[in-house]
Short mmCIF file of C-alpha atoms in Angstrom, two decimals:
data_model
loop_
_atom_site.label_atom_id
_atom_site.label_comp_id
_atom_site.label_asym_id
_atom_site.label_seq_id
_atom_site.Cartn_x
_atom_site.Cartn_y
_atom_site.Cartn_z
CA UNK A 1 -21.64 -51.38 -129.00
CA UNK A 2 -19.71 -54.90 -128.39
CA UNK A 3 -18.71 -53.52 -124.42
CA UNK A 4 -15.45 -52.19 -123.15
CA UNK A 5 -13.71 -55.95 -123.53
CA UNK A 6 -14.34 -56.48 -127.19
CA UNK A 7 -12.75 -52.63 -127.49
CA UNK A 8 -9.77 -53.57 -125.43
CA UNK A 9 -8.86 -56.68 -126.93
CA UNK A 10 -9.58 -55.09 -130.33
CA UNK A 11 -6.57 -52.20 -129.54
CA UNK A 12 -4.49 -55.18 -128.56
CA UNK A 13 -4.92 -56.90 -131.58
CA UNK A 14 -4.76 -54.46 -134.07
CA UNK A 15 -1.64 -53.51 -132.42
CA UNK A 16 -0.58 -56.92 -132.77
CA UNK A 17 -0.97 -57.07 -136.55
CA UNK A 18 0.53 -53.67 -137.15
CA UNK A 19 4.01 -54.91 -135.69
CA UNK A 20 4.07 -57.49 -138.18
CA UNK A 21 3.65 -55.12 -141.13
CA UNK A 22 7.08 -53.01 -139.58
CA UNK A 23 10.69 -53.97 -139.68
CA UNK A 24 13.14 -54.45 -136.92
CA UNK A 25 13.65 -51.42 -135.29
CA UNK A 26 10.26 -49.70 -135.97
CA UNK A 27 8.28 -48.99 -132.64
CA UNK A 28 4.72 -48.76 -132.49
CA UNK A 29 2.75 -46.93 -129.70
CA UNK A 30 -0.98 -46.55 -128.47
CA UNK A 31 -1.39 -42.34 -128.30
CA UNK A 32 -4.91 -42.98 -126.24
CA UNK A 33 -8.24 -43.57 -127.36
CA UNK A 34 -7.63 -45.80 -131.05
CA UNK A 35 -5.08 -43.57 -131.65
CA UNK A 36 -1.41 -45.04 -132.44
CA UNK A 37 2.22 -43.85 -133.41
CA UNK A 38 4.54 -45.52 -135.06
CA UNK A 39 8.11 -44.26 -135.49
CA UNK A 40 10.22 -45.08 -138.23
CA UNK A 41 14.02 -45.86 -137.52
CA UNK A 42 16.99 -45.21 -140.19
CA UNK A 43 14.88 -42.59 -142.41
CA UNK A 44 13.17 -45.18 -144.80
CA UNK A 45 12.75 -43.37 -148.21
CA UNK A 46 9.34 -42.25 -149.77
CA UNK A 47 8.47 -45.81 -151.58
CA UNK A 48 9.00 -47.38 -148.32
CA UNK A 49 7.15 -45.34 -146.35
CA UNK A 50 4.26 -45.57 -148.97
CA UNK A 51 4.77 -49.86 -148.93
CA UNK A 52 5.03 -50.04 -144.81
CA UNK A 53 0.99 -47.41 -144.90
CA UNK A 54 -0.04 -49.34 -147.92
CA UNK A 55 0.95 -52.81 -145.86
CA UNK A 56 -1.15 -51.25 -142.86
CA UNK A 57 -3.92 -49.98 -144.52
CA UNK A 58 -4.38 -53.47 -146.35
CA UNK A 59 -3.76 -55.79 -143.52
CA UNK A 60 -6.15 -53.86 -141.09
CA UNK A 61 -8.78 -54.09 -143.51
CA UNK A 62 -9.27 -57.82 -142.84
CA UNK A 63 -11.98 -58.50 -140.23
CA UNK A 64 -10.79 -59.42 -136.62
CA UNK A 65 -12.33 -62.57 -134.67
CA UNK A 66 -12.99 -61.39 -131.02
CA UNK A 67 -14.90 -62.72 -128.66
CA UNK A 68 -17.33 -64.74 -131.47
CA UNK A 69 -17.29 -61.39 -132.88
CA UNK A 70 -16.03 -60.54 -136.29
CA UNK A 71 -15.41 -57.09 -136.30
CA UNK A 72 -14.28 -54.86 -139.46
CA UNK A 73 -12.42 -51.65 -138.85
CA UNK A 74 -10.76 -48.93 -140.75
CA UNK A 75 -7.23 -46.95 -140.37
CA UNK A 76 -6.34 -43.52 -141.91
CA UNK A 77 -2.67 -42.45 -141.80
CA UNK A 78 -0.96 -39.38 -141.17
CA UNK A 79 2.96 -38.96 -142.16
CA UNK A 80 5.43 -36.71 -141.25
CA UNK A 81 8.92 -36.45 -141.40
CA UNK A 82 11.01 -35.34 -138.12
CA UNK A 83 13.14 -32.79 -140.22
CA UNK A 84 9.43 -30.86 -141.18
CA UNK A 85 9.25 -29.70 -137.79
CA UNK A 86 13.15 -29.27 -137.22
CA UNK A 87 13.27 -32.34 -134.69
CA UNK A 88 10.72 -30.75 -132.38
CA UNK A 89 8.96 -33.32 -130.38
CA UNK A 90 5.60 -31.87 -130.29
CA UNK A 91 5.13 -29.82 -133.45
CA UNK A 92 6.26 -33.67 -135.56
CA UNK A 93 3.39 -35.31 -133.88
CA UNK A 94 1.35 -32.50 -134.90
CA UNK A 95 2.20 -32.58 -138.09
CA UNK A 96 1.26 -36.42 -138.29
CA UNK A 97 -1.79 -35.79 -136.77
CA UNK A 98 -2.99 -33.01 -138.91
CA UNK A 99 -1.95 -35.41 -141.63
CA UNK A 100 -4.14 -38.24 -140.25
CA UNK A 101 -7.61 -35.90 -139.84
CA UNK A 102 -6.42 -35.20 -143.64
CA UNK A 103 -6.73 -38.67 -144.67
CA UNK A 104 -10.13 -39.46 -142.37
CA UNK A 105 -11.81 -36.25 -144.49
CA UNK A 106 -10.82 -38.12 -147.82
CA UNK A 107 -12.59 -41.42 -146.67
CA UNK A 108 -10.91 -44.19 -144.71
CA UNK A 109 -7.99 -46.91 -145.87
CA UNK A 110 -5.88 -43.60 -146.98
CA UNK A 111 -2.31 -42.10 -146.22
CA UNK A 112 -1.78 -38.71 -146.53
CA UNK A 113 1.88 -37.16 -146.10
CA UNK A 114 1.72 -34.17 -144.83
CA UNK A 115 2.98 -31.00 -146.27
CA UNK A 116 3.26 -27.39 -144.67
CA UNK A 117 0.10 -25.92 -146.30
CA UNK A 118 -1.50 -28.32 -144.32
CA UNK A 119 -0.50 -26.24 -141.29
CA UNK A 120 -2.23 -23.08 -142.78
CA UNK A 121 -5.46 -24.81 -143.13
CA UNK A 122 -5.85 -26.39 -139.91
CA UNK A 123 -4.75 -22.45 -138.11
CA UNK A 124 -8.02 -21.44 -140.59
CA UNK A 125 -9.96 -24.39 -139.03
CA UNK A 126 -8.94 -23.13 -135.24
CA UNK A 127 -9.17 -19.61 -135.77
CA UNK A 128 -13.03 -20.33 -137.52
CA UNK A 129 -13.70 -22.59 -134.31
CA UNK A 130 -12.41 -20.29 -132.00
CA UNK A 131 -14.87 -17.29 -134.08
CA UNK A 132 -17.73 -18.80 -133.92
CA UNK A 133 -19.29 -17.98 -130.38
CA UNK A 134 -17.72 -13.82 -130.53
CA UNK A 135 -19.87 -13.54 -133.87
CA UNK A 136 -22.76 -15.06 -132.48
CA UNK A 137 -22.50 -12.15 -129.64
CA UNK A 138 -21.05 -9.46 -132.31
CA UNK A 139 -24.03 -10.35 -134.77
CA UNK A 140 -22.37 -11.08 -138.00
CA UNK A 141 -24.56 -14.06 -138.40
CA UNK A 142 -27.13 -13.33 -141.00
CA UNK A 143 -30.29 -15.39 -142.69
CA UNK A 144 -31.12 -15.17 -145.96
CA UNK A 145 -35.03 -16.54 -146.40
CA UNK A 146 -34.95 -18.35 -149.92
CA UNK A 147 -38.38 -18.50 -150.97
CA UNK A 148 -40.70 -21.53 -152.05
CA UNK A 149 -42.79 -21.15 -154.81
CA UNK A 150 -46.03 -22.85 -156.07
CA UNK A 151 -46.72 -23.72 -159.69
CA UNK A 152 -49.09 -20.73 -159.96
CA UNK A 153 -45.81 -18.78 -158.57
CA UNK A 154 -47.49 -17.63 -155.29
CA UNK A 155 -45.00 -18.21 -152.27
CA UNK A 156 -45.67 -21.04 -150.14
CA UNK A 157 -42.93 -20.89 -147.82
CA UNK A 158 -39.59 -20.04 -146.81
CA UNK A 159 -36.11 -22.03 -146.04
CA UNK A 160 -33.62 -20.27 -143.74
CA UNK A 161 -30.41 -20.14 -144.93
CA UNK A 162 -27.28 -19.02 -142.57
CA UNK A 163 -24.30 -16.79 -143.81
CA UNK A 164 -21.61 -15.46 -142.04
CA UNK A 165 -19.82 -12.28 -142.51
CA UNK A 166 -16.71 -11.96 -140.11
CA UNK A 167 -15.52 -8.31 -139.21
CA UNK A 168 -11.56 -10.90 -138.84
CA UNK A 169 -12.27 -13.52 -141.40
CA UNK A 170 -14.35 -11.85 -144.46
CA UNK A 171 -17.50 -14.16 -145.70
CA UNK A 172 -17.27 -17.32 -144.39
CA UNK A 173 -18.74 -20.02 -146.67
CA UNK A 174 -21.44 -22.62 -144.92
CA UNK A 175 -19.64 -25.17 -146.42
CA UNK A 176 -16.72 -24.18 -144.26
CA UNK A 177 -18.02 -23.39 -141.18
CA UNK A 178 -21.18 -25.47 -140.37
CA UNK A 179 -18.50 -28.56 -140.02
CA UNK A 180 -16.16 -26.75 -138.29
CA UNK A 181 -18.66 -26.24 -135.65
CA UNK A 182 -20.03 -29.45 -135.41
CA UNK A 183 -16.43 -30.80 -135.02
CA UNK A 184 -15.76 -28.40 -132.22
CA UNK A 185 -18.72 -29.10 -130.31
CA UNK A 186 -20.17 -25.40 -131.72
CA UNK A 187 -23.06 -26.16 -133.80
CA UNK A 188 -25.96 -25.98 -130.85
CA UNK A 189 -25.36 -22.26 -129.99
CA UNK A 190 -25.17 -21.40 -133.85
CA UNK A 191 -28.79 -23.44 -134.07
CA UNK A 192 -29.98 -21.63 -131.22
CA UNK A 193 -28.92 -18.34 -132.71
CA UNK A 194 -30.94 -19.47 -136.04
CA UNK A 195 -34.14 -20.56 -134.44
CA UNK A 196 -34.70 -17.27 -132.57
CA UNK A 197 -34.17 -15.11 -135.20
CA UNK A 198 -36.42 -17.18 -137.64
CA UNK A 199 -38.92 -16.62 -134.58
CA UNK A 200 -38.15 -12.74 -134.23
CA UNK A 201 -38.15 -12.48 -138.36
CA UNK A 202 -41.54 -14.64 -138.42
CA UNK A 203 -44.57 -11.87 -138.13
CA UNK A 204 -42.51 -9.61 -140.33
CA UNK A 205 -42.38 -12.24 -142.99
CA UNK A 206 -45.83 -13.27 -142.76
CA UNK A 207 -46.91 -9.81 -143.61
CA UNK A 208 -45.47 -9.55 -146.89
CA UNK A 209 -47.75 -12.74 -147.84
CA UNK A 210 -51.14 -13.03 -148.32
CA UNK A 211 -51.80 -16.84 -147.04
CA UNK A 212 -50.48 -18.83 -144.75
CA UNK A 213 -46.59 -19.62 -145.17
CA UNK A 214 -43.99 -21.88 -143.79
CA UNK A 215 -40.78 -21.29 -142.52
CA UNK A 216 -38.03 -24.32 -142.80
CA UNK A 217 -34.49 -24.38 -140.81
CA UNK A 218 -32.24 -26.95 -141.18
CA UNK A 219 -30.67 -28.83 -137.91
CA UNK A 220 -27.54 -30.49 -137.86
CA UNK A 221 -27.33 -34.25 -136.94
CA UNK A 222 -25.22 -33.06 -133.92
CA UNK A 223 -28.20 -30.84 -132.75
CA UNK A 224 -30.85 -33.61 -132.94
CA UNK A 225 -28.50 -35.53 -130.46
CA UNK A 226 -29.69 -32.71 -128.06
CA UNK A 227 -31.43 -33.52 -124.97
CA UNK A 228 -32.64 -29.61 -124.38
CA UNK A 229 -33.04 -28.79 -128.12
CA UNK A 230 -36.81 -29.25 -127.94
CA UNK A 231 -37.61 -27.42 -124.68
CA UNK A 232 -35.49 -24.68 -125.97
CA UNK A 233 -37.43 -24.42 -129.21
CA UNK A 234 -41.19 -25.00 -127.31
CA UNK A 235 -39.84 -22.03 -125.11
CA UNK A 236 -39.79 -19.76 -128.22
CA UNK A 237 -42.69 -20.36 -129.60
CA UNK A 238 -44.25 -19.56 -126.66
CA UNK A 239 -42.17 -16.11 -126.31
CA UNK A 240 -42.57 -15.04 -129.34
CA UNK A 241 -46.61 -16.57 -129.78
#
């Protein structure tokens, strides 16, 4: 929002402050994006790895002055430790990074070390992600209609509520996978899925009332952010009158 300058200088600068929250022999890196790496020389004990994140998380809290700008940001910290991933290169950055998307869930200014059961969560995570599109084809999508109810108890309407039971994965709560697949870029093609069926379910459910009803679906933030989304659900109507 402040242009591409104000970002760069802002990297630059946080880097900056970071180095003088490490000790001699520490080396800090820039990963890509506002993604660093710091690497810890002479295998500092816990209480000093929890001192040099607190001493991070503290002094990169305090506004920056770029440009006229004062800008505010945020860090969250992932930890590992080199012998986790017996010295391998790639699976210790891993392991830090699955650490850091640990700490972002819980809210930023935390550190979060990480700790193998970590690992079996975020294979969950991928294997959901990776699920997602197959069940859409294999139908084990379902929607429940939970009902709306006047105070003279006649039914006024309908909300459309999504559950998934995997052939792989057993029932998959909402609560799991709806973020899943708006982190992975997912969630328009399970929308899509939703919205045509409430359209294909819509006559059938009108029938069983004797007025008028209403049928609600719930969109994701991610979906609203659709430029097609509204063509796509104007085509429907029209298909299915």
């Amino acid at each position: 929002s402040l242009g591409h300058e104000t970002g760069d200088q802002l990297l630059i600068k946080v880097c900056e402050r970071a180095k003088t929250f490490l000790r001699e022999g520490d080396i800090i890196s820039r990963l890509g994006g506002d993604e660093f790496l710091i690497l810890l020389h002479n295998e500092p004990n816990d209480m000093m790895i929890f001192e040099i994140s607190e001493r991070l998380v503290r002094g990169l809290s305090i506004p920056f002055d770029i440009n006229s700008w004062e800008v505010q940001v945020g860090v969250s910290i992932g930890i590992a430790k080199a012998s986790d991933s017996n010295f391998n290169l790639s699976e210790f950055v891993s392991n830090a990074d699955i650490a850091m998307y640990r700490s972002k869930t819980a809210g930023r200014g935390t550190h979060t070390v990480f700790v193998p059961e970590m690992m079996e969560d975020n294979k969950r995570k991928l294997l959901i992600a990776s699920s997602i599109i197959s069940a859409i084809k294999s139908n084990e999508f379902i929607l429940y209609y939970q009902t709306k109810v006047a105070p003279d108890e006649t039914i006024v309407g309908y909300e459309a509520l999504l559950r998934w039971s995997s052939d792989s994965l057993g029932f998959v709560s909402p609560a799991e996978f709806i973020p899943i697949a708006e982190q992975s870029g997912k969630i328009l093609p399970v929308t899509k899925w939703v919205i045509e069926r409430v359209c294909k379910d819509f006559e059938p459910l009108c029938s069983l009332n004797d007025s008028k009803v209403t049928i609600s679906v719930n969109l994701s933030a991610h979906d609203i952010k659709s430029p097609q989304l509204v063509m796509f659900i104007k085509n429907l109507f029209l298909k299915y009158n």
